[in-house]
Structure formats: structure tokens, C-alpha cells
Coordinates of C-alpha atoms in Angstrom, one line a residue:
Chain A
X291 CA -12.9 -22.1 83.4
X292 CA -10.0 -23.9 82.0
X293 CA -9.6 -24.3 77.8
X294 CA -9.7 -28.1 78.4
X295 CA -12.9 -28.3 80.4
X296 CA -14.8 -26.2 77.8
X297 CA -13.8 -28.5 75.0
X298 CA -15.1 -31.7 77.3
X299 CA -18.4 -29.8 78.4
X300 CA -18.9 -28.7 74.6
X301 CA -18.8 -32.1 73.6
X302 CA -21.2 -33.6 76.2
X303 CA -23.5 -30.5 75.1
X304 CA -23.3 -31.7 71.3
X305 CA -24.0 -34.8 72.8
X306 CA -26.9 -33.9 74.2
X307 CA -28.4 -32.0 70.9
X308 CA -27.5 -35.0 68.5
X309 CA -29.7 -37.2 71.3
X310 CA -32.7 -34.5 70.9
X311 CA -32.4 -34.9 67.2
X312 CA -32.5 -38.6 67.2
X313 CA -35.5 -38.6 69.3
X314 CA -37.2 -36.0 67.3
X315 CA -36.7 -38.4 64.1
X316 CA -37.9 -41.3 66.0
X317 CA -41.3 -39.7 67.0
X318 CA -41.6 -38.0 63.5
X319 CA -41.3 -41.6 61.9
X320 CA -43.7 -43.1 64.1
X321 CA -46.4 -44.9 62.1
X322 CA -44.7 -43.7 58.8
X323 CA -41.9 -46.1 58.4
X324 CA -44.4 -48.7 57.4
X325 CA -44.9 -47.0 53.6
X326 CA -41.7 -47.0 52.0
X327 CA -40.9 -47.2 48.3
X328 CA -40.0 -51.3 48.3
X329 CA -43.5 -51.6 50.5
X330 CA -45.4 -49.4 47.7
X331 CA -43.9 -51.5 44.8
X332 CA -45.5 -54.7 46.4
X333 CA -48.9 -53.2 46.8
X334 CA -48.8 -51.7 43.3
X335 CA -48.5 -55.3 41.8
X336 CA -51.5 -56.4 44.1
X337 CA -53.7 -53.7 42.8
X338 CA -52.5 -54.8 39.0
X339 CA -53.4 -58.3 40.0
X340 CA -56.7 -57.4 41.8
X341 CA -58.2 -54.4 39.6
X342 CA -59.4 -56.9 36.5
X343 CA -60.0 -59.7 39.2
X344 CA -62.7 -57.6 40.7
X345 CA -64.7 -57.6 37.5
X346 CA -65.2 -61.4 37.4
X347 CA -64.7 -62.2 40.8
X348 CA -68.1 -63.1 41.2
X349 CA -68.3 -65.5 38.2
X350 CA -70.8 -62.9 36.3
X351 CA -68.5 -59.7 35.0
X352 CA -69.7 -56.6 37.1
X353 CA -69.0 -53.2 36.0
X354 CA -70.7 -52.1 39.5
X355 CA -67.7 -54.4 41.3
X356 CA -65.4 -53.2 39.4
X357 CA -66.2 -49.6 40.1
X358 CA -66.5 -50.0 43.5
X359 CA -63.2 -51.7 44.0
X360 CA -61.6 -48.8 42.2
X361 CA -63.0 -46.8 45.0
X362 CA -61.9 -49.1 47.5
X363 CA -58.1 -49.0 45.9
X364 CA -58.2 -45.1 46.1
X365 CA -59.4 -44.8 49.8
X366 CA -56.7 -47.4 50.7
X367 CA -53.8 -45.6 48.5
X368 CA -55.1 -42.3 49.7
X369 CA -54.4 -43.3 53.6
X370 CA -50.7 -44.2 52.8
X371 CA -50.6 -40.3 51.6
X372 CA -50.2 -41.6 48.1
X373 CA -52.7 -41.0 44.9
X374 CA -54.3 -43.5 42.7
X375 CA -55.7 -43.1 39.3
X376 CA -57.0 -45.3 36.8
X377 CA -58.4 -45.5 33.1
X378 CA -59.8 -48.7 32.4
X379 CA -62.1 -50.3 29.4
X380 CA -64.5 -53.3 29.5
X381 CA -65.1 -55.2 26.7
X382 CA -68.2 -57.8 26.0
X383 CA -70.1 -59.6 23.2
X384 CA -73.7 -59.0 23.4
X385 CA -75.5 -62.2 22.0
X386 CA -77.8 -60.6 19.5
X387 CA -78.2 -60.9 15.8
X388 CA -76.5 -59.2 14.3
X389 CA -73.2 -59.3 16.7
X390 CA -72.7 -56.5 18.7
X391 CA -69.5 -55.7 21.1
X392 CA -70.3 -53.4 23.9
X393 CA -67.5 -51.4 25.3
X394 CA -67.4 -49.5 28.4
X395 CA -64.8 -46.9 29.7
X396 CA -64.1 -46.2 33.8
X397 CA -62.4 -42.9 34.4
X398 CA -60.2 -42.9 37.7
X399 CA -58.2 -40.3 36.7
X400 CA -58.0 -36.9 38.5
X401 CA -60.3 -35.2 35.7
X402 CA -62.6 -35.6 33.1
X403 CA -61.3 -37.5 29.7
X404 CA -62.2 -37.3 26.4
X405 CA -61.1 -40.6 24.4
X406 CA -61.1 -41.7 20.6
X407 CA -62.1 -45.5 20.2
X408 CA -61.1 -46.9 16.6
X409 CA -62.2 -50.3 16.1
X410 CA -60.4 -51.5 12.8
X411 CA -62.6 -53.2 10.8
X412 CA -64.3 -52.7 7.1
X413 CA -65.6 -50.4 7.1
X414 CA -63.3 -48.8 10.2
X415 CA -65.8 -47.7 12.9
X416 CA -64.7 -44.6 15.3
X417 CA -66.3 -43.3 18.3
X418 CA -65.2 -40.5 20.8
X419 CA -66.3 -40.6 24.2
X420 CA -66.4 -38.1 26.8
X421 CA -66.0 -39.8 30.7
X422 CA -66.7 -37.6 33.8
X423 CA -63.7 -38.2 36.9
X424 CA -64.9 -41.2 38.8
X425 CA -67.8 -42.2 36.5
X426 CA -68.1 -44.6 33.3
X427 CA -69.8 -44.2 30.2
X428 CA -70.6 -47.1 27.4
X429 CA -71.0 -47.7 23.8
X430 CA -71.9 -50.4 21.5
X431 CA -70.2 -51.4 18.2
X432 CA -71.3 -53.8 15.3
X433 CA -69.3 -56.3 14.6
X434 CA -69.1 -59.8 12.6
X435 CA -67.7 -62.3 15.4
X436 CA -66.2 -64.2 12.6
X437 CA -63.6 -61.6 11.9
X438 CA -60.2 -60.5 13.4
X439 CA -60.3 -56.8 14.9
X440 CA -58.2 -54.7 16.8
X441 CA -59.1 -51.6 18.8
X442 CA -56.9 -48.3 19.2
X443 CA -57.7 -46.0 22.0
X444 CA -56.5 -42.6 22.1
X445 CA -56.8 -40.4 25.3
X446 CA -54.7 -39.8 27.9
X447 CA -52.1 -42.7 26.6
X448 CA -52.3 -44.9 23.3
X449 CA -53.3 -48.2 23.5
X450 CA -54.3 -51.2 21.0
X451 CA -56.0 -54.3 21.7
X452 CA -56.1 -57.1 19.6
X453 CA -59.8 -58.9 19.6
X454 CA -60.3 -62.4 18.7
X455 CA -64.4 -62.3 19.5
X456 CA -65.3 -65.7 17.9
X457 CA -66.1 -66.8 21.7
X458 CA -69.2 -65.0 22.5
X459 CA -68.4 -65.3 26.3
X460 CA -65.2 -63.6 26.1
X461 CA -64.5 -60.3 28.4
X462 CA -61.7 -58.3 28.2
X463 CA -60.6 -55.5 30.9
X464 CA -57.7 -53.6 30.0
X465 CA -56.5 -50.8 33.3
X466 CA -53.7 -48.5 33.0
X467 CA -52.9 -48.0 36.5
X468 CA -51.0 -45.2 38.3
X469 CA -50.0 -45.0 42.2
X470 CA -48.5 -41.6 42.6
X471 CA -46.8 -39.4 45.7
X472 CA -43.4 -39.0 47.7
X473 CA -41.3 -38.8 44.3
X474 CA -42.6 -42.3 43.1
X475 CA -44.7 -42.7 40.4
X476 CA -45.7 -46.4 39.5
X477 CA -47.7 -46.7 36.2
X478 CA -48.4 -50.0 34.1
X479 CA -51.0 -51.1 32.1
X480 CA -52.6 -54.8 32.5
X481 CA -55.0 -56.4 30.0
X482 CA -57.3 -59.3 30.9
X483 CA -59.0 -61.7 28.1
X484 CA -61.4 -64.4 30.1
X485 CA -64.2 -66.6 29.3
X486 CA -67.4 -66.3 31.5
X487 CA -70.6 -68.0 31.2
Chain B
X51 CA -4.4 -31.7 74.8
X52 CA -5.8 -34.5 76.6
X53 CA -9.1 -32.9 76.9
X54 CA -9.7 -32.4 73.4
X55 CA -9.1 -35.9 72.7
X56 CA -11.6 -37.0 75.5
X57 CA -14.0 -34.7 73.6
X58 CA -13.4 -36.4 70.4
X59 CA -13.5 -39.6 72.1
X60 CA -17.2 -38.9 73.6
X61 CA -18.2 -37.4 70.5
X62 CA -16.8 -40.2 68.0
X63 CA -18.3 -43.1 70.3
X64 CA -21.9 -41.8 70.5
X65 CA -22.0 -41.6 66.7
X66 CA -20.6 -44.9 66.2
X67 CA -23.5 -46.1 68.4
X68 CA -25.9 -43.5 67.5
X69 CA -25.5 -44.2 63.3
X70 CA -25.3 -48.4 64.1
X71 CA -28.4 -48.4 66.1
X72 CA -30.6 -46.5 63.1
X73 CA -29.1 -48.5 60.4
X74 CA -29.3 -52.2 62.3
X75 CA -33.2 -51.2 63.3
X76 CA -33.9 -50.1 59.4
X77 CA -32.2 -52.9 58.1
X78 CA -33.6 -55.4 60.8
X79 CA -37.2 -54.0 59.7
X80 CA -36.5 -54.1 56.1
X81 CA -35.6 -57.9 56.2
X82 CA -38.5 -58.8 58.4
X83 CA -41.3 -57.1 56.1
X84 CA -39.4 -58.9 52.8
X85 CA -39.5 -62.1 54.7
X86 CA -43.1 -61.4 55.7
X87 CA -43.8 -60.5 52.0
X88 CA -42.3 -63.8 51.0
X89 CA -44.7 -66.0 53.2
X90 CA -47.7 -64.4 51.8
X91 CA -46.1 -65.0 48.3
X92 CA -45.8 -68.9 49.2
X93 CA -49.2 -68.7 50.1
X94 CA -50.6 -66.9 47.0
X95 CA -48.7 -69.7 44.9
X96 CA -50.3 -72.4 46.8
X97 CA -53.5 -70.6 46.0
X98 CA -54.3 -70.8 49.8
X99 CA -54.2 -67.2 50.8
X100 CA -57.3 -65.4 48.8
X101 CA -59.2 -68.3 50.7
X102 CA -57.5 -67.5 54.1
X103 CA -58.1 -64.2 53.9
X104 CA -61.7 -64.3 52.7
X105 CA -62.4 -66.8 55.9
X106 CA -60.7 -64.3 58.4
X107 CA -58.2 -67.3 59.3
X108 CA -55.5 -65.3 61.1
X109 CA -54.7 -68.3 63.2
X110 CA -53.7 -69.7 59.6
X111 CA -51.8 -66.7 59.0
X112 CA -49.8 -66.7 62.6
X113 CA -49.0 -70.3 62.3
X114 CA -47.1 -70.2 58.9
X115 CA -45.6 -66.8 59.6
X116 CA -44.3 -68.3 62.7
X117 CA -43.1 -71.7 61.9
X118 CA -41.6 -70.1 58.5
X119 CA -39.6 -67.1 60.4
X120 CA -39.3 -68.5 63.9
X121 CA -37.7 -65.3 64.9
X122 CA -40.2 -62.9 64.2
X123 CA -42.0 -62.5 67.6
X124 CA -43.7 -59.1 67.3
X125 CA -46.2 -59.4 64.7
X126 CA -50.0 -59.3 64.5
X127 CA -52.2 -59.7 61.5
X128 CA -55.8 -58.1 61.3
X129 CA -58.1 -58.4 58.3
X130 CA -60.4 -55.8 57.1
X131 CA -63.5 -55.5 55.0
X132 CA -64.6 -52.1 53.3
X133 CA -65.6 -50.6 56.2
X134 CA -63.9 -51.8 59.4
X135 CA -61.3 -54.5 60.9
X136 CA -63.3 -58.2 60.8
X137 CA -60.6 -59.5 63.1
X138 CA -59.2 -58.3 66.4
X139 CA -56.9 -55.0 66.4
X140 CA -53.5 -54.8 67.9
X141 CA -52.7 -52.6 70.7
X142 CA -51.4 -49.4 68.1
X143 CA -50.5 -47.2 71.1
X144 CA -47.2 -49.1 71.5
X145 CA -44.3 -46.7 70.8
X146 CA -42.0 -49.0 69.1
X147 CA -42.0 -48.5 65.2
X148 CA -44.2 -50.1 63.1
X149 CA -44.2 -51.1 59.8
X150 CA -47.4 -52.6 57.9
X151 CA -47.9 -55.1 55.3
X152 CA -50.6 -55.3 53.1
X153 CA -52.4 -57.9 50.8
X154 CA -55.4 -56.6 48.8
X155 CA -58.3 -59.1 47.4
X156 CA -61.1 -58.2 45.8
X157 CA -63.2 -61.5 47.2
X158 CA -63.4 -65.3 47.0
X159 CA -64.4 -66.8 43.6
X160 CA -68.1 -66.4 43.4
X161 CA -68.3 -63.4 45.6
X162 CA -67.2 -59.9 45.4
X163 CA -66.2 -58.7 49.0
X164 CA -63.0 -56.5 49.0
X165 CA -60.7 -57.3 52.0
X166 CA -57.3 -56.2 53.3
X167 CA -54.9 -58.4 55.2
X168 CA -52.5 -56.1 57.1
X169 CA -49.6 -57.3 59.1
X170 CA -48.3 -55.1 61.7
X171 CA -44.4 -55.6 62.4
X172 CA -42.5 -54.0 65.8
X173 CA -39.3 -53.5 65.6

């Protein structure tokens, strides 16, 4: 074989190898292409919008629906080979005398969590709460709906919610939401104040 | 010397075609996804999307996408509830590259019933 012929045959072999690599990459990418970074950001924004909505979508304010929807989102996110986590608190007035405020914490983090709640009022009320993973826990604070409060929570992260409890139909939903995977980590907090009859 | 030049030309031509094909395919798919998502957002802004999904109205989604993006031929919307698809599934054995756009709702106002709209797009 002449030296020149060797170069041409080598070129053909290189092209064949590159073609095989291209076919393999295409096969590998089948079914994966839909879930890229830009897409997951769209999806994350949908989750941020819909997680609080799930609590009041039926018009009454349902912690059961809220928990069920968190499970639904987790399953949907897992199908994309990403991981979903959230920690939420739901606050609403209890129509009793004296005034009371219900606080429910919902834990969709990987592990159990201990959270400290401080309701800044006179006197300051503090409450430490243990919430198992994929579970929820509740407590009740004594309040005076004519006063303004703010609630500090210290747990996986810290957050403060301003409370205007004058309308007894007020419900407050706070969630910290995370979608993690494939070198992506989207984390954000959402707080929604709504009035339900 | 002539043979070396021919070899370089063979490999260069292949690389140009190969790289361009991949780049164009990825670009086209990304553009299609962005355009379809914009259509969904326009329906959301008009407060129509939640009702369309909740009433399983894939015809409306088909019509809106077709009229907004006339060049997009290969797409298929499917609506799922918590357990299964509530509208007809496409042929998912198609070997072409497929992308999926999803839109999530927890229900219609007055009723909790989570749904996911998935729009399959083919290259």
C-alpha cells in the first residue's frame, strides 16, 4: 500500500468512527433532551405559583390538598431525574374568644427538622416544633387581632412574616421551594396572603 | 501530497456537516420549546389556560399553537391527572428527538384536582 492511499483510508476510518459516535450520542440523548436547564426553570416557576394555590384552590383552605399537591410535584420532579424539596407554613385565624392563630408546618425536606417560631408581640411567644419528613405539625398562638405582629422562623433557613390579623378570614402560606439535580439548584421563597370565607 | 489533501478535505467536510447538523437541530428544538411556552403563557395571561387544561380541551391547545406557530407541525398535547393520561397519548416509539413542555395546575377554582399538560415536540 502506498503512503498516500494509507492517508485516504485513515480519513475514511476516522469518518466512520465519528459517525458511530454521533449515532451513539443521539441514542443516548433520546428521551433526555426535553429536560434541559431552561425548561426546568420554567417548571420551577410553575411550581412556585401552584404550591400556594393548591391550598386555596377549592375555596376553603385545605392542608390535606396542600400536602397531596406537594407529593404530586415531588413525583413529577423525580420523573425528570431532579429532586424536589419544600418547607412550608400555613397560618390562619381561629374564630374563638380570645383570638387565636393556628400555625401548621409542612415538611417536604429530605430529613426531619426542628424549627423555632417567635411571635413578636407583648409578651413574646416562642415555640419549638419538630416536624418529620413528609409530615406536618401544628400549634396555636394566642393573639389580639387588633395588634400587628411579625413571625420569625428559624430552621433550615430564617424568614420573617409580617402579620396583619385584623381580617379573621386571612390565610397566609409561606413556602421555601427547591428543585435540585444535574448541577442545577433552584431555590426560592413564596409568601401568599389570601382571604377565604 | 494530493492524497493528504483529499484526506483533510474528507474529514473537514464531515466535521462541518456533523457539527452544523447537531447545532441546527438543538437550536431548532430550543426555539420551538420557547415559542410553545410563550403560547402557553399568553393563554395563562388571558386566564384561559387553567380552564382549558381542567376541561381536557386539547383541541383548543392544538388550534392555538397551530395558529400562533404555523411552521410547527410535529407536536402533540396530552393532559394527565394524578394517576394517568386523560387524553390520548401520542406514538412515543417515534425515534426522532423529542422534547416535552409541561404546565402544572392544582385544579380549577372551586375544585382541587391536579393536572399536568405535556406538549410533546419532535425535531
